[in-house]
Short mmCIF file of C-alpha atoms in Angstrom, two decimals:
data_model
loop_
_atom_site.label_atom_id
_atom_site.label_comp_id
_atom_site.label_asym_id
_atom_site.label_seq_id
_atom_site.Cartn_x
_atom_site.Cartn_y
_atom_site.Cartn_z
CA MET A 156 18.92 14.10 44.07
CA LYS A 157 18.08 15.23 47.55
CA THR A 158 14.53 14.86 48.80
CA ASN A 159 14.02 18.59 49.17
CA CYS A 160 15.17 19.10 45.57
CA GLU A 161 12.17 17.28 44.10
CA LYS A 162 10.36 20.58 43.67
CA TRP A 163 12.94 21.41 40.96
CA ASN A 164 12.05 18.35 38.89
CA GLU A 165 9.51 20.11 36.69
CA ALA A 166 11.79 23.11 36.17
CA MET A 167 14.67 20.81 35.20
CA LEU A 168 12.49 18.94 32.71
CA GLU A 169 11.46 22.26 31.17
CA ALA A 170 15.08 23.40 31.12
CA ALA A 171 16.19 20.17 29.46
CA LEU A 172 13.50 20.47 26.80
CA SER A 173 13.62 24.14 26.02
CA ASP A 174 17.23 25.17 26.68
CA HIS A 175 15.82 28.44 28.02
CA GLY A 176 17.48 29.82 31.12
CA ASN A 177 15.63 29.87 34.43
CA PRO A 178 17.38 32.26 36.88
CA GLN A 179 15.91 30.58 39.96
CA LEU A 180 16.91 27.14 38.76
CA ASP A 181 20.37 28.35 37.78
CA GLU A 182 20.85 29.73 41.26
CA HIS A 183 19.80 26.41 42.77
CA LEU A 184 22.07 24.46 40.44
CA ARG A 185 25.07 26.56 41.50
CA ALA A 186 24.44 25.48 45.04
CA CYS A 187 23.35 21.87 44.35
CA SER A 188 25.74 19.65 42.44
CA SER A 189 23.27 16.74 42.63
CA CYS A 190 20.61 18.67 40.71
CA ALA A 191 23.24 20.01 38.29
CA GLN A 192 24.18 16.40 37.58
CA GLU A 193 20.51 15.48 37.22
CA LEU A 194 20.00 18.22 34.65
CA LEU A 195 22.91 16.85 32.62
CA VAL A 196 21.24 13.43 32.68
CA PHE A 197 17.95 14.98 31.53
CA ARG A 198 19.72 16.83 28.70
CA ALA A 199 21.50 13.68 27.55
CA ALA A 200 18.19 11.80 27.60
CA ARG A 201 16.56 14.60 25.63
CA GLN A 202 19.31 14.48 22.99
CA ARG A 203 18.90 10.73 22.72
CA MET A 204 15.13 11.08 22.49
CA ASP A 205 15.38 13.73 19.79
CA ALA A 206 17.76 11.55 17.81
CA LEU A 207 15.64 8.43 18.06
CA LEU A 208 12.08 9.78 17.91
CA PRO A 209 12.13 10.57 14.17
CA LYS A 210 13.29 7.01 13.51
CA LEU A 211 9.93 5.76 14.76
CA ALA A 212 8.39 7.26 11.63
CA ASN A 213 11.11 8.00 9.12
CA GLU A 214 13.49 5.06 9.15
CA ALA A 215 11.41 3.21 6.56
CA SER A 216 10.04 4.12 3.14
CA PRO A 217 7.49 2.46 0.88
CA ARG A 218 8.88 0.03 -1.69
CA GLU A 219 9.58 1.24 -5.23
CA GLN A 220 6.60 -0.62 -6.65
CA PHE A 221 4.24 0.89 -4.10
CA SER A 222 2.75 3.55 -6.37
CA ALA A 223 2.28 1.09 -9.25
CA GLN A 224 0.59 -1.29 -6.83
CA VAL A 225 -1.79 1.44 -5.61
CA LEU A 226 -2.63 2.53 -9.16
CA HIS A 227 -3.34 -1.07 -10.10
CA ALA A 228 -5.61 -1.46 -7.08
CA THR A 229 -7.50 1.73 -7.92
CA ARG A 230 -8.08 0.58 -11.50
CA ALA A 231 -9.32 -2.78 -10.28
CA SER A 232 -11.75 -1.16 -7.88
CA MET A 233 -12.99 1.43 -10.34
CA PRO A 234 -16.77 1.65 -9.95
CA GLY A 235 -18.79 1.29 -13.15
CA LYS A 236 -15.88 0.21 -15.31
CA TRP A 237 -17.52 -3.02 -16.35
CA ARG A 238 -20.89 -1.32 -16.55
CA ARG A 239 -19.56 1.08 -19.18
CA ILE A 240 -17.92 -1.71 -21.15
CA SER A 241 -21.04 -3.86 -21.01
CA MET A 242 -23.18 -0.89 -22.04
CA LEU A 243 -21.12 -0.51 -25.20
CA THR A 244 -21.25 -4.18 -26.08
CA ALA A 245 -24.77 -4.88 -24.89
CA ALA A 246 -26.47 -2.32 -27.16
CA PRO A 247 -25.71 -4.06 -30.50
CA VAL A 248 -26.44 -7.46 -28.97
CA LEU A 249 -29.82 -6.23 -27.79
CA ILE A 250 -30.67 -4.77 -31.21
CA ALA A 251 -29.64 -8.02 -32.92
CA LEU A 252 -31.87 -10.00 -30.57
CA VAL A 253 -34.88 -7.79 -31.29
CA LEU A 254 -34.29 -8.14 -35.05
CA ILE A 255 -34.08 -11.92 -34.79
CA ILE A 256 -37.34 -12.10 -32.86
CA VAL A 257 -39.16 -9.80 -35.31
CA LEU A 258 -37.89 -11.62 -38.38
CA ARG A 259 -38.69 -15.06 -37.04
CA HIS A 260 -42.24 -14.10 -36.10
CA PRO A 261 -43.29 -11.55 -38.72
CA SER A 262 -47.00 -11.71 -37.81
CA GLY A 263 -46.72 -12.35 -34.19
CA SER A 264 -49.73 -10.22 -33.36
CA SER A 265 -51.95 -11.50 -36.24
CA ALA A 266 -51.24 -15.12 -35.27
CA GLU A 267 -52.49 -14.35 -31.80
CA LEU A 268 -55.58 -12.68 -33.27
CA ALA A 269 -56.37 -15.76 -35.39
CA LYS A 270 -56.13 -17.93 -32.30
CA ALA A 271 -58.53 -15.62 -30.48
CA GLU A 272 -61.03 -15.75 -33.35
CA GLN A 273 -60.85 -19.52 -33.44
CA LEU A 274 -61.56 -19.59 -29.73
CA ALA A 275 -64.58 -17.32 -30.23
CA ARG A 276 -66.00 -19.61 -32.90
CA TRP A 277 -65.68 -22.68 -30.79
CA HIS A 278 -68.86 -24.44 -29.62
CA ALA A 279 -69.18 -27.14 -27.12
CA PRO A 280 -70.26 -30.51 -28.64
CA THR A 281 -73.38 -30.51 -26.42
CA ASP A 282 -74.58 -27.13 -27.77
CA ALA A 283 -76.66 -29.00 -30.43
CA LEU A 284 -78.69 -30.72 -27.71
CA LEU A 285 -79.77 -27.36 -26.34
CA GLU A 286 -81.13 -26.09 -29.63
CA THR A 287 -84.94 -25.78 -29.95
CA PRO A 288 -87.15 -25.50 -33.05
CA GLY A 289 -88.19 -21.99 -32.10
CA GLN A 290 -84.65 -20.64 -32.00
CA ASP A 291 -84.60 -19.68 -35.68
CA LEU A 292 -87.79 -17.77 -35.22
CA LEU A 293 -86.45 -15.89 -32.25
CA ARG A 294 -83.20 -14.84 -34.01
CA ALA A 295 -84.92 -12.12 -36.04
CA MET A 296 -87.17 -9.42 -34.67
CA PRO A 297 -90.41 -9.09 -36.74
CA GLN A 298 -90.96 -5.73 -38.46
CA PHE A 299 -94.03 -3.68 -37.96
CA GLY A 300 -97.06 -5.54 -39.26
CA GLU A 301 -95.27 -8.88 -39.37
CA THR A 302 -95.54 -11.84 -37.07
CA TYR A 303 -93.04 -14.32 -35.81
CA LEU A 304 -94.81 -16.96 -37.86
CA LYS A 305 -94.06 -16.18 -41.49
CA PRO A 306 -95.67 -18.74 -43.77
CA GLN A 307 -93.70 -19.12 -46.92
CA ALA A 308 -95.53 -18.65 -50.14
CA LEU A 309 -96.04 -21.82 -52.11
CA SER A 310 -94.15 -21.93 -55.29
CA ALA A 311 -95.94 -22.49 -58.62
CA LYS A 312 -94.53 -25.99 -58.81
CA GLU A 313 -95.99 -26.91 -55.45
CA ASN A 314 -99.25 -25.42 -56.47
CA VAL B 138 -24.89 2.67 -30.18
CA THR B 139 -23.26 5.95 -31.24
CA ASP B 140 -24.50 7.65 -28.11
CA ALA B 141 -23.20 4.79 -25.98
CA LEU B 142 -19.84 4.91 -27.76
CA LEU B 143 -19.54 8.67 -27.33
CA GLU B 144 -20.51 8.40 -23.71
CA PHE B 145 -17.98 5.60 -23.21
CA LEU B 146 -15.21 7.60 -24.84
CA SER B 147 -15.97 10.76 -22.88
CA VAL B 148 -16.20 8.80 -19.64
CA GLY B 149 -12.92 7.11 -20.59
CA ALA B 150 -11.24 10.47 -21.20
CA GLU B 151 -12.58 11.82 -17.94
CA ARG B 152 -11.35 8.69 -16.18
CA ASP B 153 -7.90 9.06 -17.75
CA GLY B 154 -7.70 12.65 -16.52
CA ARG B 155 -8.80 11.63 -13.07
CA GLU B 156 -6.24 8.84 -13.03
CA ALA B 157 -3.42 11.16 -14.09
CA GLU B 158 -4.38 13.63 -11.37
CA PHE B 159 -4.54 10.85 -8.82
CA ALA B 160 -1.15 9.47 -9.88
CA SER B 161 0.38 12.89 -9.35
CA ARG B 162 -1.18 13.19 -5.90
CA LEU B 163 -0.03 9.71 -5.05
CA ALA B 164 3.57 10.55 -5.96
CA GLU B 165 3.38 13.73 -3.92
CA ASN B 166 1.90 12.20 -0.76
CA GLN B 167 2.83 8.52 -0.63
CA GLN B 168 6.00 8.87 1.43
CA ARG B 169 4.32 10.95 4.10
CA VAL B 170 1.20 8.78 4.36
CA PHE B 171 3.35 5.67 4.58
CA ARG B 172 5.40 7.23 7.39
CA ILE B 173 2.32 8.32 9.28
CA ALA B 174 1.18 4.71 9.21
CA TYR B 175 4.66 3.50 10.08
CA SER B 176 4.89 5.82 13.10
CA VAL B 177 1.74 4.19 14.47
CA LEU B 178 2.38 0.60 13.45
CA GLY B 179 6.18 0.30 13.45
CA ASN B 180 6.06 -2.22 10.62
CA SER B 181 6.72 -1.58 6.92
CA ALA B 182 4.42 -4.23 5.50
CA ASP B 183 1.46 -3.09 7.60
CA ALA B 184 2.25 0.56 6.91
CA GLU B 185 2.22 -0.12 3.16
CA GLU B 186 -1.09 -1.92 3.34
CA VAL B 187 -2.62 0.89 5.34
CA ALA B 188 -1.21 3.55 3.02
CA GLN B 189 -2.57 1.69 0.01
CA GLU B 190 -5.98 1.39 1.63
CA ALA B 191 -5.89 5.11 2.42
CA PHE B 192 -5.18 6.05 -1.20
CA LEU B 193 -7.80 3.62 -2.46
CA ARG B 194 -10.45 5.19 -0.22
CA ALA B 195 -9.34 8.66 -1.20
CA TYR B 196 -9.69 7.73 -4.88
CA GLN B 197 -13.13 6.21 -4.44
CA LYS B 198 -14.41 9.11 -2.36
CA SER B 199 -12.60 11.87 -4.23
CA SER B 200 -15.91 13.23 -5.51
CA LEU B 201 -16.78 14.09 -1.89
CA LEU B 202 -13.74 16.33 -1.55
CA ARG B 203 -14.98 19.75 -2.66
CA ASP B 204 -11.66 21.52 -2.24
CA PRO B 205 -8.77 19.65 -3.94
CA GLU B 206 -6.32 21.86 -2.02
CA LYS B 207 -7.31 19.99 1.11
CA PHE B 208 -6.25 16.64 -0.27
CA ARG B 209 -3.02 16.65 1.76
CA ALA B 210 -4.82 17.04 5.10
CA TRP B 211 -7.53 14.63 4.00
CA ILE B 212 -5.19 11.80 3.02
CA ASN B 213 -3.09 12.35 6.16
CA ARG B 214 -6.19 11.98 8.29
CA ILE B 215 -7.40 8.88 6.46
CA GLY B 216 -3.98 7.24 6.74
CA PHE B 217 -3.64 8.04 10.43
CA HIS B 218 -7.08 6.74 11.37
CA LEU B 219 -6.70 3.59 9.31
CA ALA B 220 -3.36 2.95 11.04
CA LEU B 221 -4.90 3.43 14.47
CA ASN B 222 -7.70 1.01 13.56
CA ARG B 223 -5.18 -1.52 12.31
CA LEU B 224 -3.19 -1.14 15.54
CA ARG B 225 -6.27 -1.79 17.64
CA LEU B 226 -7.13 -4.88 15.61
CA SER B 227 -3.68 -6.41 15.66
CA ARG B 228 -2.10 -5.79 19.05
CA ARG B 229 -0.86 -9.36 19.19
CA GLN B 230 0.72 -9.12 15.77
CA MET B 231 2.38 -5.86 16.76
CA ALA B 232 4.00 -7.52 19.74
CA ARG B 233 5.71 -9.92 17.34
CA ASP B 234 6.83 -7.02 15.15
CA HIS B 235 8.37 -5.29 18.12
CA ALA B 236 10.33 -8.46 18.85
CA TRP B 237 11.48 -8.39 15.24
CA HIS B 238 12.59 -4.77 15.69
CA LEU B 239 14.69 -5.77 18.66
CA THR B 240 16.47 -8.57 16.88
CA ALA B 241 16.81 -7.13 13.37
CA PRO B 242 20.44 -7.38 12.22
CA GLU B 243 21.91 -4.06 11.16
CA SER B 244 24.88 -3.12 9.05
CA THR B 245 27.53 -0.85 10.55
CA ASP B 246 27.61 -0.28 14.26
CA GLY B 247 25.87 -3.40 15.56
CA GLU B 248 26.17 -2.81 19.27
CA ARG B 249 25.12 0.80 19.13
CA ASN B 250 22.28 -0.13 16.84
CA ALA B 251 21.03 -2.88 19.11
CA GLU B 252 21.02 -0.37 21.93
CA ASP B 253 19.06 2.06 19.77
CA ARG B 254 16.60 -0.69 18.90
CA LEU B 255 16.02 -1.35 22.57
CA MET B 256 15.55 2.34 23.22
CA LEU B 257 13.16 2.63 20.29
CA ALA B 258 11.11 -0.30 21.52
CA ARG B 259 10.97 1.20 24.99
CA MET B 260 10.10 4.58 23.58
CA ARG B 261 7.24 3.08 21.62
CA GLU B 262 5.94 1.42 24.77
CA GLU B 263 6.10 4.73 26.63
CA ILE B 264 4.36 6.54 23.77
CA ASP B 265 1.59 3.94 23.90
CA LYS B 266 1.08 4.82 27.56
CA LEU B 267 0.58 8.52 26.84
CA PRO B 268 -2.97 9.92 26.88
CA ARG B 269 -4.46 9.53 23.42
CA GLN B 270 -4.58 13.24 22.57
CA LEU B 271 -0.88 13.64 23.38
CA ARG B 272 0.13 10.39 21.68
CA ASP B 273 -1.66 11.27 18.42
CA VAL B 274 0.05 14.66 18.25
CA LEU B 275 3.46 13.18 19.02
CA LEU B 276 3.20 10.37 16.46
CA LEU B 277 2.13 12.74 13.69
CA SER B 278 4.69 15.38 14.63
CA ILE B 279 7.66 13.05 14.29
CA VAL B 280 6.86 12.43 10.60
CA ASN B 281 9.40 14.52 8.65
CA GLU B 282 7.04 16.36 6.36
CA MET B 283 4.47 17.22 9.01
CA ASP B 284 4.50 20.65 10.61
CA ALA B 285 2.14 21.86 13.33
CA ALA B 286 -0.38 23.07 10.74
CA ASP B 287 -0.42 19.65 9.04
CA VAL B 288 -0.84 17.84 12.33
CA GLY B 289 -3.60 20.25 13.33
CA ALA B 290 -5.38 19.74 10.01
CA ALA B 291 -5.15 15.96 10.34
CA LEU B 292 -6.53 16.00 13.88
CA LYS B 293 -8.86 18.97 13.36
CA ILE B 294 -7.29 21.04 16.13
CA PRO B 295 -5.54 24.43 16.02
CA ALA B 296 -1.78 24.53 15.42
CA GLY B 297 -1.30 26.23 18.81
CA THR B 298 -2.96 23.28 20.53
CA VAL B 299 -0.65 20.95 18.59
CA ARG B 300 2.44 22.78 19.88
CA SER B 301 1.19 22.78 23.45
CA ARG B 302 0.27 19.07 23.38
CA LEU B 303 3.55 18.20 21.71
CA HIS B 304 5.49 19.93 24.45
CA THR B 305 3.55 18.09 27.16
CA ALA B 306 3.99 14.77 25.35
CA ARG B 307 7.73 15.27 25.02
CA LYS B 308 8.02 16.23 28.67
CA LEU B 309 6.16 13.10 29.81
CA LEU B 310 8.21 10.95 27.47
CA LEU B 311 11.47 12.44 28.64
CA LYS B 312 10.47 11.84 32.24
CA ALA B 313 9.66 8.22 31.44
CA MET B 314 12.81 7.65 29.36
CA ARG B 315 15.26 9.27 31.75
#
């Protein structure tokens, strides 16, 4: 291609790609055999490109087992699958456990109550040392007209 | 227990329905998604892995897809982006695959085929050099089942823009391949 023909490069590329006629280019090509040859080269390259380009994507296909493989993978990754299965099996197990606990400890709450009562009744061994003779007197409030000191009446035998 | 059983059975039935629907979509779209990945990666094993990953993600996120009619565009987009990510992560591996492409023995016309292989490898190199917007459109457009509307839906651009970019991409590629 001659140096002054470079301005036709873009038009020749367009012509090679679109196959649409360009009157100005056609006129130039009639006068310039070099550019006419160049256009033929472009068109051959375009044909080659069009034949090969689809191969970049379509020459291969997935294997036959592809869909089975994908379905298997989706099942394996299924969220909540095991949760649902465990929910179904865990419910009876949980009920059985509760029953076992209740049956083994029928008075679970009353046993705890008895322990609490026992604890309430407990006295330290040194409590006896703190007792005073007047304590019995102080335990009961005297009624009106009575005194803390209540002499007991002598029985007939003592008399 | 009864409630749990009923719930399990209903969830199971729902799951079976969902699986059947998914299997049908898989059959309908697998070839195209695989080829989208293959156009980017140029390697069957990688393309299969990417396509599988795409379907797996689509299955897990299917509840997010409000309009089931858009599944085709959705899965195309997922497959394409996963393939691009894989390509970025494994450039070195891809170089080896290209070498494999060049030396792969073929059946009938060996010489012609070897020449085609060389051309394909060169073409892939030239496509890689294209600006990203043009390259994405070109790679998706060469997949058999993809028209301008599909490519536009996958890339979220109008079909007119797809046609214009495709023309520019082909022109640049032709110039480079001449």
